[in-house]
Amino acid sequence: MDDLTKCLYEFVCRKRLGSLAVDEEYQETLQSIEQQRVKVEAYLDKERQWELRLLIDSVAGQGSIEGEHLFQAALSLYRELMRLPAL
């Protein structure tokens, strides 16, 4: 991601994703994930709990990378569409 694209992506994340805070489906999903994590951790010792949290963080990081690539693809598609002649 070049500097301008990264700056635009960070702006969108900071300023335009506030709608997630009021998205009922998103909030229900977060709550479900947290409940499941608590249930699983109840069966694990401290070391395994730590490993579970590392796994969850890694999966979240993967999702962030995928989100960045999706953003780049959408931006690239927008640029292509802007070059097309009007119909």
CSV table of N, CA, C and O in Angstrom, one decimal:
chain,number,residue,atom,x,y,z
A,1,MET,N,0.9,-1.2,0.0
A,1,MET,CA,0.0,0.0,0.0
A,1,MET,C,0.9,1.2,0.0
A,1,MET,O,1.8,1.3,0.8
A,2,ASP,N,0.7,2.1,-1.0
A,2,ASP,CA,1.5,3.3,-1.0
A,2,ASP,C,1.1,4.3,0.1
A,2,ASP,O,0.0,4.1,0.8
A,3,ASP,N,1.8,5.3,0.4
A,3,ASP,CA,1.6,6.2,1.5
A,3,ASP,C,0.2,6.9,1.4
A,3,ASP,O,-0.5,7.0,2.4
A,4,LEU,N,-0.2,7.4,0.2
A,4,LEU,CA,-1.5,8.0,0.0
A,4,LEU,C,-2.6,7.1,0.3
A,4,LEU,O,-3.6,7.4,1.0
A,5,THR,N,-2.5,5.9,-0.3
A,5,THR,CA,-3.6,4.9,-0.1
A,5,THR,C,-3.7,4.5,1.4
A,5,THR,O,-4.8,4.4,2.0
A,6,LYS,N,-2.5,4.3,2.1
A,6,LYS,CA,-2.5,4.0,3.5
A,6,LYS,C,-3.2,5.1,4.3
A,6,LYS,O,-3.9,4.9,5.2
A,7,CYS,N,-2.8,6.4,4.0
A,7,CYS,CA,-3.4,7.5,4.7
A,7,CYS,C,-4.9,7.6,4.5
A,7,CYS,O,-5.7,7.8,5.4
A,8,LEU,N,-5.4,7.3,3.3
A,8,LEU,CA,-6.8,7.3,3.0
A,8,LEU,C,-7.5,6.2,3.7
A,8,LEU,O,-8.6,6.3,4.3
A,9,TYR,N,-6.9,5.0,3.7
A,9,TYR,CA,-7.4,3.8,4.5
A,9,TYR,C,-7.6,4.2,5.9
A,9,TYR,O,-8.6,3.9,6.6
A,10,GLU,N,-6.5,4.7,6.5
A,10,GLU,CA,-6.6,5.1,8.0
A,10,GLU,C,-7.6,6.1,8.2
A,10,GLU,O,-8.3,6.0,9.3
A,11,PHE,N,-7.8,7.1,7.3
A,11,PHE,CA,-8.8,8.1,7.5
A,11,PHE,C,-10.2,7.4,7.5
A,11,PHE,O,-11.1,7.7,8.3
A,12,VAL,N,-10.4,6.5,6.5
A,12,VAL,CA,-11.7,5.9,6.4
A,12,VAL,C,-12.0,5.1,7.7
A,12,VAL,O,-13.1,5.1,8.2
A,13,CYS,N,-11.0,4.4,8.2
A,13,CYS,CA,-11.2,3.6,9.4
A,13,CYS,C,-11.5,4.4,10.6
A,13,CYS,O,-12.4,4.1,11.4
A,14,ARG,N,-10.8,5.6,10.7
A,14,ARG,CA,-11.1,6.5,11.9
A,14,ARG,C,-12.4,7.2,11.8
A,14,ARG,O,-13.1,7.3,12.8
A,15,LYS,N,-12.7,7.7,10.6
A,15,LYS,CA,-13.8,8.6,10.5
A,15,LYS,C,-15.1,8.0,9.9
A,15,LYS,O,-16.2,8.6,10.2
A,16,ARG,N,-15.0,6.9,9.2
A,16,ARG,CA,-16.2,6.4,8.6
A,16,ARG,C,-16.7,5.1,9.1
A,16,ARG,O,-17.7,4.6,8.6
A,17,LEU,N,-16.0,4.4,10.0
A,17,LEU,CA,-16.4,3.1,10.4
A,17,LEU,C,-17.1,3.3,11.8
A,17,LEU,O,-17.4,2.2,12.4
A,18,GLY,N,-17.5,4.5,12.2
A,18,GLY,CA,-18.3,4.6,13.4
A,18,GLY,C,-19.6,3.9,13.4
A,18,GLY,O,-20.2,3.6,14.4
A,19,SER,N,-20.1,3.6,12.2
A,19,SER,CA,-21.4,3.0,12.0
A,19,SER,C,-21.3,1.6,12.6
A,19,SER,O,-22.4,1.0,13.0
A,20,LEU,N,-20.1,1.0,12.8
A,20,LEU,CA,-20.0,-0.3,13.4
A,20,LEU,C,-20.5,-0.3,14.8
A,20,LEU,O,-21.1,-1.3,15.3
A,21,ALA,N,-20.3,0.8,15.5
A,21,ALA,CA,-20.7,0.9,16.9
A,21,ALA,C,-22.2,0.8,17.0
A,21,ALA,O,-22.7,0.4,18.1
A,22,VAL,N,-23.0,1.1,16.0
A,22,VAL,CA,-24.5,1.1,16.1
A,22,VAL,C,-25.0,-0.1,15.2
A,22,VAL,O,-26.2,-0.2,15.2
A,23,ASP,N,-24.2,-0.8,14.6
A,23,ASP,CA,-24.6,-2.0,13.8
A,23,ASP,C,-25.0,-3.1,14.7
A,23,ASP,O,-24.1,-3.7,15.3
A,24,GLU,N,-26.3,-3.5,14.7
A,24,GLU,CA,-26.7,-4.5,15.7
A,24,GLU,C,-26.1,-5.9,15.4
A,24,GLU,O,-25.7,-6.6,16.3
A,25,GLU,N,-26.0,-6.2,14.1
A,25,GLU,CA,-25.4,-7.5,13.8
A,25,GLU,C,-24.0,-7.6,14.2
A,25,GLU,O,-23.5,-8.6,14.8
A,26,TYR,N,-23.2,-6.5,14.0
A,26,TYR,CA,-21.8,-6.5,14.4
A,26,TYR,C,-21.7,-6.6,15.9
A,26,TYR,O,-20.9,-7.4,16.4
A,27,GLN,N,-22.5,-5.9,16.7
A,27,GLN,CA,-22.5,-5.9,18.1
A,27,GLN,C,-22.8,-7.3,18.7
A,27,GLN,O,-22.2,-7.8,19.6
A,28,GLU,N,-23.8,-7.9,18.0
A,28,GLU,CA,-24.2,-9.3,18.4
A,28,GLU,C,-23.1,-10.3,18.2
A,28,GLU,O,-22.9,-11.2,19.0
A,29,THR,N,-22.4,-10.1,17.1
A,29,THR,CA,-21.3,-11.0,16.7
A,29,THR,C,-20.2,-10.8,17.8
A,29,THR,O,-19.6,-11.8,18.2
A,30,LEU,N,-19.8,-9.6,18.1
A,30,LEU,CA,-18.8,-9.3,19.1
A,30,LEU,C,-19.2,-10.0,20.5
A,30,LEU,O,-18.4,-10.6,21.1
A,31,GLN,N,-20.4,-9.8,20.8
A,31,GLN,CA,-20.9,-10.4,22.1
A,31,GLN,C,-20.8,-11.9,22.1
A,31,GLN,O,-20.4,-12.6,23.0
A,32,SER,N,-21.2,-12.5,21.0
A,32,SER,CA,-21.1,-14.0,20.8
A,32,SER,C,-19.7,-14.5,20.9
A,32,SER,O,-19.4,-15.5,21.5
A,33,ILE,N,-18.8,-13.8,20.2
A,33,ILE,CA,-17.4,-14.1,20.2
A,33,ILE,C,-16.9,-14.1,21.7
A,33,ILE,O,-16.2,-15.0,22.1
A,34,GLU,N,-17.2,-13.0,22.4
A,34,GLU,CA,-16.7,-12.9,23.7
A,34,GLU,C,-17.3,-14.0,24.6
A,34,GLU,O,-16.5,-14.6,25.5
A,35,GLN,N,-18.5,-14.3,24.5
A,35,GLN,CA,-19.1,-15.4,25.3
A,35,GLN,C,-18.5,-16.7,25.0
A,35,GLN,O,-18.2,-17.5,25.9
A,36,GLN,N,-18.2,-17.0,23.7
A,36,GLN,CA,-17.6,-18.2,23.4
A,36,GLN,C,-16.1,-18.3,23.9
A,36,GLN,O,-15.7,-19.3,24.4
A,37,ARG,N,-15.4,-17.2,23.9
A,37,ARG,CA,-14.1,-17.1,24.4
A,37,ARG,C,-14.1,-17.5,25.9
A,37,ARG,O,-13.3,-18.3,26.4
A,38,VAL,N,-15.0,-16.9,26.6
A,38,VAL,CA,-15.1,-17.1,28.1
A,38,VAL,C,-15.4,-18.6,28.3
A,38,VAL,O,-14.8,-19.2,29.2
A,39,LYS,N,-16.3,-19.2,27.6
A,39,LYS,CA,-16.6,-20.6,27.8
A,39,LYS,C,-15.4,-21.5,27.5
A,39,LYS,O,-15.1,-22.4,28.3
A,40,VAL,N,-14.7,-21.2,26.4
A,40,VAL,CA,-13.5,-22.0,26.1
A,40,VAL,C,-12.4,-21.9,27.1
A,40,VAL,O,-11.8,-22.8,27.6
A,41,GLU,N,-12.2,-20.6,27.5
A,41,GLU,CA,-11.1,-20.4,28.5
A,41,GLU,C,-11.4,-21.0,29.8
A,41,GLU,O,-10.5,-21.4,30.6
A,42,ALA,N,-12.6,-21.2,30.2
A,42,ALA,CA,-13.0,-21.9,31.4
A,42,ALA,C,-12.4,-23.3,31.5
A,42,ALA,O,-12.2,-23.8,32.6
A,43,TYR,N,-12.2,-23.9,30.4
A,43,TYR,CA,-11.7,-25.3,30.3
A,43,TYR,C,-10.2,-25.4,30.2
A,43,TYR,O,-9.6,-26.5,30.2
A,44,LEU,N,-9.5,-24.2,30.1
A,44,LEU,CA,-8.1,-24.2,29.8
A,44,LEU,C,-7.3,-23.7,31.0
A,44,LEU,O,-7.8,-22.9,31.8
A,45,ASP,N,-6.0,-24.2,31.1
A,45,ASP,CA,-5.1,-23.6,32.1
A,45,ASP,C,-4.6,-22.3,31.6
A,45,ASP,O,-4.9,-21.9,30.5
A,46,LYS,N,-3.9,-21.6,32.4
A,46,LYS,CA,-3.4,-20.3,32.1
A,46,LYS,C,-2.5,-20.2,30.8
A,46,LYS,O,-2.7,-19.3,30.0
A,47,GLU,N,-1.7,-21.2,30.6
A,47,GLU,CA,-0.8,-21.3,29.4
A,47,GLU,C,-1.7,-21.4,28.2
A,47,GLU,O,-1.5,-20.7,27.2
A,48,ARG,N,-2.7,-22.3,28.2
A,48,ARG,CA,-3.5,-22.5,27.1
A,48,ARG,C,-4.4,-21.3,26.8
A,48,ARG,O,-4.7,-20.9,25.7
A,49,GLN,N,-4.8,-20.6,27.9
A,49,GLN,CA,-5.6,-19.4,27.7
A,49,GLN,C,-4.8,-18.3,27.0
A,49,GLN,O,-5.3,-17.6,26.1
A,50,TRP,N,-3.5,-18.2,27.4
A,50,TRP,CA,-2.6,-17.3,26.7
A,50,TRP,C,-2.5,-17.7,25.2
A,50,TRP,O,-2.5,-16.8,24.3
A,51,GLU,N,-2.3,-18.9,24.9
A,51,GLU,CA,-2.2,-19.4,23.5
A,51,GLU,C,-3.5,-19.1,22.8
A,51,GLU,O,-3.5,-18.7,21.6
A,52,LEU,N,-4.7,-19.3,23.4
A,52,LEU,CA,-5.9,-18.9,22.8
A,52,LEU,C,-6.0,-17.5,22.4
A,52,LEU,O,-6.4,-17.1,21.3
A,53,ARG,N,-5.6,-16.6,23.3
A,53,ARG,CA,-5.6,-15.2,23.1
A,53,ARG,C,-4.6,-14.8,22.0
A,53,ARG,O,-5.0,-13.9,21.1
A,54,LEU,N,-3.5,-15.4,21.9
A,54,LEU,CA,-2.6,-15.2,20.8
A,54,LEU,C,-3.2,-15.6,19.5
A,54,LEU,O,-3.0,-14.9,18.5
A,55,LEU,N,-3.9,-16.7,19.5
A,55,LEU,CA,-4.6,-17.2,18.3
A,55,LEU,C,-5.6,-16.2,17.8
A,55,LEU,O,-5.7,-15.8,16.7
A,56,ILE,N,-6.4,-15.7,18.8
A,56,ILE,CA,-7.5,-14.8,18.5
A,56,ILE,C,-6.9,-13.5,17.9
A,56,ILE,O,-7.4,-12.9,16.9
A,57,ASP,N,-5.8,-13.0,18.5
A,57,ASP,CA,-5.1,-11.8,18.0
A,57,ASP,C,-4.6,-12.0,16.6
A,57,ASP,O,-4.7,-11.1,15.8
A,58,SER,N,-4.0,-13.2,16.4
A,58,SER,CA,-3.5,-13.5,15.0
A,58,SER,C,-4.6,-13.5,14.0
A,58,SER,O,-4.5,-13.0,12.9
A,59,VAL,N,-5.8,-14.1,14.3
A,59,VAL,CA,-6.9,-14.1,13.4
A,59,VAL,C,-7.4,-12.7,13.2
A,59,VAL,O,-7.7,-12.3,12.0
A,60,ALA,N,-7.5,-11.9,14.2
A,60,ALA,CA,-7.9,-10.5,14.1
A,60,ALA,C,-6.9,-9.7,13.2
A,60,ALA,O,-7.3,-8.9,12.3
A,61,GLY,N,-5.6,-10.0,13.3
A,61,GLY,CA,-4.6,-9.4,12.5
A,61,GLY,C,-4.8,-9.8,11.0
A,61,GLY,O,-4.6,-8.9,10.1
A,62,GLN,N,-5.1,-11.0,10.8
A,62,GLN,CA,-5.3,-11.5,9.4
A,62,GLN,C,-6.5,-10.8,8.8
A,62,GLN,O,-6.5,-10.4,7.7
A,63,GLY,N,-7.6,-10.6,9.6
A,63,GLY,CA,-8.7,-9.9,9.2
A,63,GLY,C,-8.4,-8.5,8.8
A,63,GLY,O,-8.9,-7.9,7.8
A,64,SER,N,-7.5,-7.8,9.6
A,64,SER,CA,-7.1,-6.5,9.3
A,64,SER,C,-6.4,-6.4,7.9
A,64,SER,O,-6.6,-5.5,7.1
A,65,ILE,N,-5.5,-7.3,7.7
A,65,ILE,CA,-4.7,-7.4,6.5
A,65,ILE,C,-5.7,-7.6,5.3
A,65,ILE,O,-5.6,-6.9,4.2
A,66,GLU,N,-6.7,-8.5,5.5
A,66,GLU,CA,-7.6,-8.7,4.4
A,66,GLU,C,-8.5,-7.5,4.1
A,66,GLU,O,-8.8,-7.2,3.0
A,67,GLY,N,-8.8,-6.8,5.2
A,67,GLY,CA,-9.6,-5.5,5.0
A,67,GLY,C,-8.8,-4.5,4.3
A,67,GLY,O,-9.3,-3.8,3.4
A,68,GLU,N,-7.5,-4.4,4.5
A,68,GLU,CA,-6.6,-3.4,3.8
A,68,GLU,C,-6.6,-3.8,2.3
A,68,GLU,O,-6.7,-2.9,1.4
A,69,HIS,N,-6.5,-5.1,2.0
A,69,HIS,CA,-6.4,-5.5,0.6
A,69,HIS,C,-7.8,-5.3,-0.1
A,69,HIS,O,-7.8,-4.9,-1.3
A,70,LEU,N,-8.9,-5.5,0.6
A,70,LEU,CA,-10.2,-5.3,0.1
A,70,LEU,C,-10.3,-3.8,-0.2
A,70,LEU,O,-10.8,-3.4,-1.3
A,71,PHE,N,-9.9,-2.9,0.7
A,71,PHE,CA,-9.9,-1.5,0.4
A,71,PHE,C,-9.1,-1.1,-0.8
A,71,PHE,O,-9.6,-0.4,-1.7
A,72,GLN,N,-7.9,-1.7,-0.9
A,72,GLN,CA,-7.1,-1.4,-2.1
A,72,GLN,C,-7.8,-1.9,-3.4
A,72,GLN,O,-7.7,-1.2,-4.4
A,73,ALA,N,-8.4,-3.0,-3.3
A,73,ALA,CA,-9.1,-3.5,-4.5
A,73,ALA,C,-10.3,-2.6,-4.9
A,73,ALA,O,-10.5,-2.3,-6.1
A,74,ALA,N,-11.0,-2.2,-3.9
A,74,ALA,CA,-12.1,-1.3,-4.2
A,74,ALA,C,-11.7,0.0,-4.7
A,74,ALA,O,-12.2,0.6,-5.7
A,75,LEU,N,-10.6,0.6,-4.2
A,75,LEU,CA,-10.0,1.8,-4.7
A,75,LEU,C,-9.5,1.7,-6.1
A,75,LEU,O,-9.7,2.5,-7.0
A,76,SER,N,-8.9,0.6,-6.4
A,76,SER,CA,-8.4,0.3,-7.7
A,76,SER,C,-9.6,0.1,-8.7
A,76,SER,O,-9.5,0.7,-9.8
A,77,LEU,N,-10.6,-0.5,-8.3
A,77,LEU,CA,-11.8,-0.7,-9.2
A,77,LEU,C,-12.4,0.7,-9.4
A,77,LEU,O,-12.8,1.0,-10.6
A,78,TYR,N,-12.5,1.5,-8.4
A,78,TYR,CA,-13.0,2.9,-8.6
A,78,TYR,C,-12.2,3.7,-9.6
A,78,TYR,O,-12.7,4.3,-10.5
A,79,ARG,N,-10.9,3.6,-9.5
A,79,ARG,CA,-10.0,4.3,-10.5
A,79,ARG,C,-10.3,3.8,-11.9
A,79,ARG,O,-10.3,4.5,-12.8
A,80,GLU,N,-10.4,2.5,-12.1
A,80,GLU,CA,-10.7,1.9,-13.4
A,80,GLU,C,-12.1,2.4,-13.9
A,80,GLU,O,-12.2,2.8,-15.1
A,81,LEU,N,-13.1,2.4,-13.1
A,81,LEU,CA,-14.4,2.9,-13.5
A,81,LEU,C,-14.4,4.3,-13.9
A,81,LEU,O,-15.1,4.7,-14.8
A,82,MET,N,-13.6,5.1,-13.2
A,82,MET,CA,-13.5,6.6,-13.5
A,82,MET,C,-12.9,6.8,-14.9
A,82,MET,O,-13.1,7.8,-15.5
A,83,ARG,N,-12.1,5.8,-15.4
A,83,ARG,CA,-11.4,6.0,-16.7
A,83,ARG,C,-12.3,5.6,-17.8
A,83,ARG,O,-12.0,5.8,-19.0
A,84,LEU,N,-13.4,4.9,-17.5
A,84,LEU,CA,-14.4,4.4,-18.6
A,84,LEU,C,-15.1,5.6,-19.1
A,84,LEU,O,-15.5,6.5,-18.4
A,85,PRO,N,-15.4,5.5,-20.4
A,85,PRO,CA,-16.2,6.6,-21.0
A,85,PRO,C,-17.7,6.5,-20.5
A,85,PRO,O,-18.2,5.4,-20.2
A,86,ALA,N,-18.3,7.7,-20.3
A,86,ALA,CA,-19.7,7.7,-19.9
A,86,ALA,C,-20.6,7.0,-20.9
A,86,ALA,O,-20.4,7.2,-22.1
A,87,LEU,N,-21.6,6.3,-20.4
A,87,LEU,CA,-22.5,5.6,-21.4
A,87,LEU,C,-23.6,6.5,-21.8
A,87,LEU,O,-24.1,7.3,-21.2
